[in-house]
Amino acid sequence: MAKGAVHITVDRCKGCAICVEFCPTHVLALSTAFNGKGYHPPHVVNAEKCSGCDLCGMYCPDFAIYGFKLGKQGVAQ
Amino acid sequence: MAAVANPVEQFLRSERIPHIWCPGCGIGTTVNAFARAVIDSGLDPLKVVVVSGIGCSGRVAGYVSFDSFHTTHGRAIPFATGLKLANPELTVVVYSGDGDLSAIGGNHLIHSARRNLDIKVICVNNLVYAMTGGQSAPTTPETANTSTSPYGSFEPDLNLPKLLDAAGASYVARWTTYHVKQMERAMLELLRKKGFGFLEVVSQCPTLYQRRNGMGDGLESVKFYKEHSKVKNDACLDDLAMDKIGEIICGRFVDRDRPEYGQTMREFYQNKLGAKYRAPEFQDGVLV
């Protein structure tokens, strides 16, 4: 069971990939799909590894992603 | 489906997002750290004021939902001085860039540090004048290529932490956009510190600085900061000058207590003028 999860606001993303690079558990990868502005937003590839540390949210210059902790029942805390 | 909201969202004017900053720009990262620091500090958001000058970082005032001022070029600190002296209960944060604060508003920066006025200055240092087209700024390191120094800059750059220490600031720190957690903690210390606080955030300008100097995009520059930065609290301030590819020394360099300007001023006039002087008074937190 994953300890955390991320929420991505796809339409705000400008595809800089800083979240992908600095995620400590390598949860994210850039998607091949485009968002409305023509950038490649990140998507979750290793959901079970996410610790909900919110480092992606700290780095994101576009306020497009954030992480949060999940409790035992998979409910956000 | 969002189970919990983005912690920054409550402090943003969401209708104005997406912002104008380029892909990979570091200013948004500093806003993340600032929003989290405000949450951690427990300050009443209604008593936090953000004052910005002109430039890319000057746009911060327009994107945050605090009371905010977008002022004339270089004059963010004079506006902040007026705000703080008229209403000492406010936490006044000056959020601006290196060109605005250290070049065009350079004298205001020096003298408010000398007076030790209780304002918190966050200087997003991207090493060039970014919004006007990448001209070289006082903070541009030697040999860096900018639009006004196409053969490389030959001027020595301004060492901001040393300047602020000499001028008398109470708190001086420097971090880069790689050090998000440390930046958040420094902003928290800045918000809690009484007196003039200065935080320099070395930030990337992928469009006008990194691209012209062959240093890659936003991601490459954050990796560069990771590899080339060195944390050295209380470092010798002479060592803090930056060069183009050299080490960036980060940390907290100054943390001292000096008499605060507003308080000193009110006490002075109270003693000199007695009943003729009326200090700002508050009823239920409202200026009367």
Short mmCIF file of C-alpha atoms in Angstrom, two decimals:
data_model
loop_
_atom_site.label_atom_id
_atom_site.label_comp_id
_atom_site.label_asym_id
_atom_site.label_seq_id
_atom_site.Cartn_x
_atom_site.Cartn_y
_atom_site.Cartn_z
CA MET A 1 0.00 0.00 0.00
CA ALA A 2 1.42 3.41 -1.00
CA LYS A 3 2.13 5.85 1.81
CA GLY A 4 1.21 8.83 -0.31
CA ALA A 5 -0.13 10.05 -3.61
CA VAL A 6 0.33 12.97 -5.97
CA HIS A 7 -2.23 15.16 -7.63
CA ILE A 8 -1.33 16.67 -11.00
CA THR A 9 -3.11 19.66 -12.55
CA VAL A 10 -2.26 18.76 -16.12
CA ASP A 11 -3.29 22.05 -17.71
CA ARG A 12 -0.94 24.16 -15.59
CA CYS A 13 2.14 22.07 -16.39
CA LYS A 14 4.91 23.50 -18.59
CA GLY A 15 6.82 20.24 -18.86
CA CYS A 16 10.06 21.35 -17.15
CA ALA A 17 10.52 17.82 -15.66
CA ILE A 18 12.01 19.11 -12.37
CA CYS A 19 9.49 16.99 -10.41
CA VAL A 20 10.48 13.90 -12.40
CA GLU A 21 14.19 14.43 -11.73
CA PHE A 22 14.00 15.24 -8.03
CA CYS A 23 11.34 12.75 -6.88
CA PRO A 24 13.32 10.72 -4.30
CA THR A 25 11.49 7.47 -5.09
CA HIS A 26 11.16 7.95 -8.89
CA VAL A 27 7.38 7.89 -8.95
CA LEU A 28 6.98 10.16 -11.97
CA ALA A 29 7.85 10.18 -15.67
CA LEU A 30 7.02 12.61 -18.45
CA SER A 31 4.02 11.43 -20.41
CA THR A 32 4.06 11.21 -24.20
CA ALA A 33 0.65 12.87 -24.28
CA PHE A 34 0.26 16.65 -24.65
CA ASN A 35 -1.69 19.02 -22.45
CA GLY A 36 -3.74 21.94 -23.76
CA LYS A 37 -0.66 24.15 -24.14
CA GLY A 38 1.39 21.55 -25.99
CA TYR A 39 3.67 20.48 -23.14
CA HIS A 40 4.25 16.94 -21.90
CA PRO A 41 2.95 16.75 -18.32
CA PRO A 42 4.28 14.14 -15.88
CA HIS A 43 2.30 11.02 -15.05
CA VAL A 44 2.60 8.47 -12.24
CA VAL A 45 4.54 5.33 -13.15
CA ASN A 46 5.35 3.89 -9.70
CA ALA A 47 2.31 4.78 -7.61
CA GLU A 48 3.09 2.26 -4.86
CA LYS A 49 6.49 3.92 -4.17
CA CYS A 50 5.09 7.39 -3.43
CA SER A 51 5.81 8.49 0.13
CA GLY A 52 3.72 11.66 -0.07
CA CYS A 53 6.75 13.81 0.81
CA ASP A 54 5.49 16.72 -1.34
CA LEU A 55 8.98 17.48 -2.68
CA CYS A 56 7.45 17.60 -6.18
CA GLY A 57 5.04 20.26 -4.89
CA MET A 58 7.93 22.25 -3.40
CA TYR A 59 9.84 22.22 -6.68
CA CYS A 60 7.04 22.74 -9.20
CA PRO A 61 7.37 26.31 -10.53
CA ASP A 62 3.84 26.16 -11.95
CA PHE A 63 1.89 24.96 -8.88
CA ALA A 64 0.78 22.01 -11.01
CA ILE A 65 1.63 19.07 -8.74
CA TYR A 66 1.59 18.28 -5.03
CA GLY A 67 1.96 15.22 -2.87
CA PHE A 68 0.02 14.21 0.22
CA LYS A 69 0.23 11.41 2.80
CA LEU A 70 -2.23 8.54 2.82
CA GLY A 71 -3.42 6.82 6.02
CA LYS A 72 -3.78 3.04 6.52
CA GLN A 73 -7.13 2.95 4.73
CA GLY A 74 -5.75 4.82 1.72
CA VAL A 75 -7.51 7.98 2.88
CA ALA A 76 -5.77 11.36 2.61
CA GLN A 77 -4.49 12.75 5.89
CA MET B 1 -10.17 14.08 -7.43
CA ALA B 2 -8.17 16.02 -4.92
CA ALA B 3 -8.40 14.65 -1.41
CA VAL B 4 -6.40 17.50 0.07
CA ALA B 5 -5.80 20.84 -1.58
CA ASN B 6 -2.45 22.10 -2.76
CA PRO B 7 -1.03 24.05 0.23
CA VAL B 8 -0.04 26.96 -2.04
CA GLU B 9 -3.49 27.25 -3.59
CA GLN B 10 -5.01 29.20 -0.67
CA PHE B 11 -2.43 31.95 -1.19
CA LEU B 12 -2.77 32.19 -4.98
CA ARG B 13 -5.08 34.24 -7.17
CA SER B 14 -6.02 31.11 -9.08
CA GLU B 15 -7.82 33.00 -11.82
CA ARG B 16 -4.46 34.50 -12.88
CA ILE B 17 -2.66 31.12 -13.10
CA PRO B 18 -0.99 29.89 -15.36
CA HIS B 19 1.54 32.61 -14.74
CA ILE B 20 3.81 34.32 -17.29
CA TRP B 21 7.06 32.77 -16.06
CA CYS B 22 8.92 30.59 -18.56
CA PRO B 23 9.02 26.78 -18.33
CA GLY B 24 11.64 25.84 -15.75
CA CYS B 25 11.83 29.33 -14.16
CA GLY B 26 12.75 29.29 -10.49
CA ILE B 27 10.43 32.04 -9.22
CA GLY B 28 7.44 29.69 -8.80
CA THR B 29 9.61 27.42 -6.66
CA THR B 30 10.35 30.30 -4.29
CA VAL B 31 6.63 31.08 -4.06
CA ASN B 32 6.00 27.44 -3.02
CA ALA B 33 8.55 27.79 -0.23
CA PHE B 34 7.12 31.16 0.82
CA ALA B 35 3.54 29.86 1.02
CA ARG B 36 4.65 26.91 3.15
CA ALA B 37 6.70 29.21 5.39
CA VAL B 38 3.64 31.44 5.96
CA ILE B 39 1.60 28.35 6.93
CA ASP B 40 4.35 27.16 9.32
CA SER B 41 4.77 30.60 10.88
CA GLY B 42 1.13 30.69 11.98
CA LEU B 43 0.87 34.35 10.94
CA ASP B 44 -2.57 35.74 10.16
CA PRO B 45 -2.53 35.92 6.31
CA LEU B 46 -4.59 39.12 6.56
CA LYS B 47 -1.61 40.78 8.23
CA VAL B 48 0.98 39.74 5.68
CA VAL B 49 1.67 42.23 2.89
CA VAL B 50 3.76 41.42 -0.18
CA VAL B 51 5.43 44.37 -1.92
CA SER B 52 7.13 43.87 -5.28
CA GLY B 53 9.01 46.07 -7.67
CA ILE B 54 9.26 45.62 -11.42
CA GLY B 55 10.60 42.54 -13.16
CA CYS B 56 9.77 38.88 -13.44
CA SER B 57 9.93 38.43 -9.66
CA GLY B 58 7.88 41.59 -9.31
CA ARG B 59 4.94 39.65 -10.72
CA VAL B 60 4.74 37.69 -7.46
CA ALA B 61 2.65 40.47 -5.90
CA GLY B 62 0.05 39.94 -8.61
CA TYR B 63 -0.18 36.18 -8.15
CA VAL B 64 -0.40 35.89 -4.36
CA SER B 65 -3.68 36.56 -2.59
CA PHE B 66 -2.17 38.49 0.29
CA ASP B 67 -2.61 42.24 0.33
CA SER B 68 -0.02 43.20 -2.21
CA PHE B 69 1.60 46.16 -3.91
CA HIS B 70 3.17 46.14 -7.35
CA THR B 71 5.23 49.29 -7.14
CA THR B 72 7.45 51.39 -9.41
CA HIS B 73 10.86 50.15 -10.48
CA GLY B 74 13.32 49.83 -7.61
CA ARG B 75 10.96 51.45 -5.11
CA ALA B 76 9.52 48.40 -3.39
CA ILE B 77 11.42 49.14 -0.17
CA PRO B 78 10.22 52.78 0.14
CA PHE B 79 6.59 51.59 -0.21
CA ALA B 80 7.28 48.89 2.36
CA THR B 81 8.85 51.45 4.70
CA GLY B 82 5.70 53.54 4.62
CA LEU B 83 3.50 50.52 5.24
CA LYS B 84 5.55 49.26 8.16
CA LEU B 85 5.87 52.65 9.87
CA ALA B 86 2.17 53.45 9.50
CA ASN B 87 1.00 50.04 10.67
CA PRO B 88 3.65 48.23 12.74
CA GLU B 89 1.39 45.19 13.17
CA LEU B 90 1.84 44.15 9.56
CA THR B 91 4.45 41.65 8.42
CA VAL B 92 5.85 43.38 5.34
CA VAL B 93 7.60 41.17 2.80
CA VAL B 94 9.46 42.71 -0.13
CA TYR B 95 9.58 40.15 -2.92
CA SER B 96 11.65 41.28 -5.85
CA GLY B 97 14.53 40.60 -8.16
CA ASP B 98 18.23 41.41 -8.13
CA GLY B 99 18.01 44.17 -10.74
CA ASP B 100 15.14 45.87 -8.96
CA LEU B 101 16.56 45.62 -5.44
CA SER B 102 20.30 45.87 -5.88
CA ALA B 103 20.68 48.07 -8.96
CA ILE B 104 17.78 50.45 -9.44
CA GLY B 105 16.74 50.35 -5.78
CA GLY B 106 20.25 49.80 -4.45
CA ASN B 107 20.28 52.81 -2.15
CA HIS B 108 16.95 51.90 -0.58
CA LEU B 109 18.26 48.42 0.15
CA ILE B 110 21.42 49.72 1.83
CA HIS B 111 19.66 52.33 3.91
CA SER B 112 16.78 50.22 5.14
CA ALA B 113 19.39 47.65 6.25
CA ARG B 114 21.32 50.44 7.97
CA ARG B 115 18.19 51.59 9.78
CA ASN B 116 17.28 47.96 10.55
CA LEU B 117 13.67 48.51 9.58
CA ASP B 118 11.53 45.45 10.32
CA ILE B 119 10.85 44.31 6.74
CA LYS B 120 11.68 40.98 5.15
CA VAL B 121 13.38 41.15 1.77
CA ILE B 122 13.34 38.12 -0.53
CA CYS B 123 15.64 38.75 -3.49
CA VAL B 124 15.23 36.30 -6.36
CA ASN B 125 18.65 36.58 -7.96
CA ASN B 126 18.61 35.28 -11.53
CA LEU B 127 21.86 37.11 -12.41
CA VAL B 128 20.39 39.22 -15.26
CA TYR B 129 17.65 41.77 -15.98
CA ALA B 130 15.29 39.12 -17.21
CA MET B 131 12.04 40.85 -18.09
CA THR B 132 13.68 43.56 -20.21
CA GLY B 133 15.62 41.11 -22.37
CA GLY B 134 18.59 39.73 -20.44
CA GLN B 135 20.85 42.77 -20.03
CA SER B 136 23.75 42.40 -17.64
CA ALA B 137 22.96 43.36 -14.06
CA PRO B 138 25.26 44.23 -11.14
CA THR B 139 24.97 40.60 -10.05
CA THR B 140 26.02 39.12 -13.41
CA PRO B 141 29.17 37.07 -12.82
CA GLU B 142 32.34 37.86 -14.72
CA THR B 143 32.68 36.21 -18.16
CA ALA B 144 28.93 35.55 -18.39
CA ASN B 145 27.38 36.26 -21.76
CA THR B 146 24.29 38.49 -21.69
CA SER B 147 22.50 40.53 -24.34
CA THR B 148 24.54 43.64 -23.44
CA SER B 149 27.80 41.74 -22.95
CA PRO B 150 27.95 39.50 -26.02
CA TYR B 151 31.69 38.86 -25.55
CA GLY B 152 31.26 38.10 -21.87
CA SER B 153 30.92 40.46 -18.93
CA PHE B 154 34.16 42.01 -17.67
CA GLU B 155 32.75 43.75 -14.61
CA PRO B 156 33.16 42.34 -11.13
CA ASP B 157 29.79 41.34 -9.66
CA LEU B 158 28.10 42.58 -6.53
CA ASN B 159 28.37 40.36 -3.46
CA LEU B 160 24.92 40.93 -1.95
CA PRO B 161 25.33 39.12 1.41
CA LYS B 162 28.54 41.04 2.11
CA LEU B 163 26.89 44.34 1.19
CA LEU B 164 23.94 43.66 3.47
CA ASP B 165 26.16 42.57 6.34
CA ALA B 166 28.21 45.76 6.03
CA ALA B 167 25.04 47.85 5.90
CA GLY B 168 23.81 46.25 9.14
CA ALA B 169 21.05 43.75 8.31
CA SER B 170 19.82 41.54 11.15
CA TYR B 171 19.49 38.38 9.08
CA VAL B 172 21.26 37.44 5.85
CA ALA B 173 21.02 34.07 4.10
CA ARG B 174 21.48 32.64 0.63
CA TRP B 175 19.97 29.51 -0.90
CA THR B 176 19.36 28.28 -4.42
CA THR B 177 16.20 26.91 -6.00
CA TYR B 178 17.63 23.43 -5.48
CA HIS B 179 17.47 23.86 -1.66
CA VAL B 180 13.68 24.01 -1.32
CA LYS B 181 13.47 22.73 2.26
CA GLN B 182 16.29 24.97 3.46
CA MET B 183 14.70 27.89 1.64
CA GLU B 184 11.39 27.25 3.39
CA ARG B 185 13.16 27.17 6.77
CA ALA B 186 15.09 30.35 5.96
CA MET B 187 11.84 32.11 5.00
CA LEU B 188 10.31 30.98 8.27
CA GLU B 189 13.30 32.36 10.20
CA LEU B 190 13.01 35.54 8.17
CA LEU B 191 9.30 35.94 9.04
CA ARG B 192 10.03 35.40 12.74
CA LYS B 193 13.09 37.64 12.91
CA LYS B 194 12.62 41.15 14.22
CA GLY B 195 14.57 43.62 12.12
CA PHE B 196 15.80 43.77 8.55
CA GLY B 197 16.06 40.31 7.04
CA PHE B 198 17.50 39.51 3.63
CA LEU B 199 17.25 36.22 1.81
CA GLU B 200 18.97 35.83 -1.56
CA VAL B 201 17.60 32.98 -3.64
CA VAL B 202 19.87 32.14 -6.56
CA SER B 203 17.41 31.19 -9.27
CA GLN B 204 17.67 30.10 -12.86
CA CYS B 205 16.61 32.13 -15.89
CA PRO B 206 16.58 29.38 -18.50
CA THR B 207 15.53 31.70 -21.32
CA LEU B 208 18.00 34.54 -20.93
CA TYR B 209 20.90 33.44 -18.75
CA GLN B 210 21.32 29.67 -18.95
CA ARG B 211 20.49 29.43 -22.66
CA ARG B 212 22.89 32.23 -23.66
CA ASN B 213 25.65 30.66 -21.57
CA GLY B 214 25.16 27.11 -22.84
CA MET B 215 24.01 25.90 -19.43
CA GLY B 216 20.89 24.07 -20.55
CA ASP B 217 17.27 24.47 -19.48
CA GLY B 218 15.58 24.87 -16.10
CA LEU B 219 16.14 21.27 -15.09
CA GLU B 220 19.84 21.40 -16.04
CA SER B 221 20.30 24.54 -13.95
CA VAL B 222 18.73 23.00 -10.84
CA LYS B 223 21.08 20.03 -11.33
CA PHE B 224 23.95 22.55 -11.70
CA TYR B 225 22.98 24.14 -8.36
CA LYS B 226 22.89 20.70 -6.78
CA GLU B 227 26.42 19.93 -7.95
CA HIS B 228 28.01 23.34 -7.47
CA SER B 229 26.51 24.56 -4.20
CA LYS B 230 28.15 24.16 -0.85
CA VAL B 231 26.38 24.74 2.46
CA LYS B 232 28.59 26.76 4.76
CA ASN B 233 26.76 28.58 7.55
CA ASP B 234 28.62 31.63 8.89
CA ALA B 235 31.00 31.47 5.93
CA CYS B 236 33.54 34.24 5.40
CA LEU B 237 31.56 36.81 3.42
CA ASP B 238 34.47 37.56 1.11
CA ASP B 239 34.12 34.07 -0.35
CA LEU B 240 30.51 34.59 -1.43
CA ALA B 241 31.13 36.31 -4.75
CA MET B 242 29.81 34.09 -7.52
CA ASP B 243 31.49 33.24 -10.74
CA LYS B 244 29.94 31.69 -13.77
CA ILE B 245 30.73 28.05 -13.20
CA GLY B 246 32.25 28.15 -9.73
CA GLU B 247 30.94 27.20 -6.34
CA ILE B 248 27.83 28.83 -4.88
CA ILE B 249 28.16 29.06 -1.11
CA CYS B 250 24.79 28.83 0.64
CA GLY B 251 23.70 29.12 4.22
CA ARG B 252 22.80 31.59 6.93
CA PHE B 253 25.55 34.16 7.27
CA VAL B 254 24.22 36.80 9.65
CA ASP B 255 21.76 36.45 12.54
CA ARG B 256 22.04 39.23 15.11
CA ASP B 257 19.85 41.55 17.13
CA ARG B 258 19.96 45.31 16.67
CA PRO B 259 17.47 48.01 17.72
CA GLU B 260 14.60 48.11 15.24
CA TYR B 261 13.99 51.39 13.37
CA GLY B 262 10.23 51.83 13.90
CA GLN B 263 10.39 51.15 17.62
CA THR B 264 13.44 53.40 18.06
CA MET B 265 11.72 56.15 16.12
CA ARG B 266 8.52 56.01 18.18
CA GLU B 267 10.43 55.97 21.48
CA PHE B 268 12.60 58.86 20.36
CA TYR B 269 9.67 61.06 19.39
CA GLN B 270 7.73 60.08 22.51
CA ASN B 271 10.66 61.29 24.62
CA LYS B 272 11.29 64.45 22.60
CA LEU B 273 7.74 65.59 21.91
CA GLY B 274 5.76 64.02 24.76
CA ALA B 275 1.99 64.55 24.34
CA LYS B 276 2.43 66.19 20.93
CA TYR B 277 3.46 62.85 19.46
CA ARG B 278 0.85 60.21 18.75
CA ALA B 279 2.10 56.71 17.95
CA PRO B 280 -0.09 54.38 15.81
CA GLU B 281 -2.86 52.92 18.01
CA PHE B 282 -4.88 49.77 17.49
CA GLN B 283 -8.30 48.59 18.59
CA ASP B 284 -9.00 44.88 18.00
CA GLY B 285 -6.09 44.78 15.59
CA VAL B 286 -7.40 47.69 13.50
CA LEU B 287 -5.48 50.93 13.15
CA VAL B 288 -7.53 53.84 14.60
#
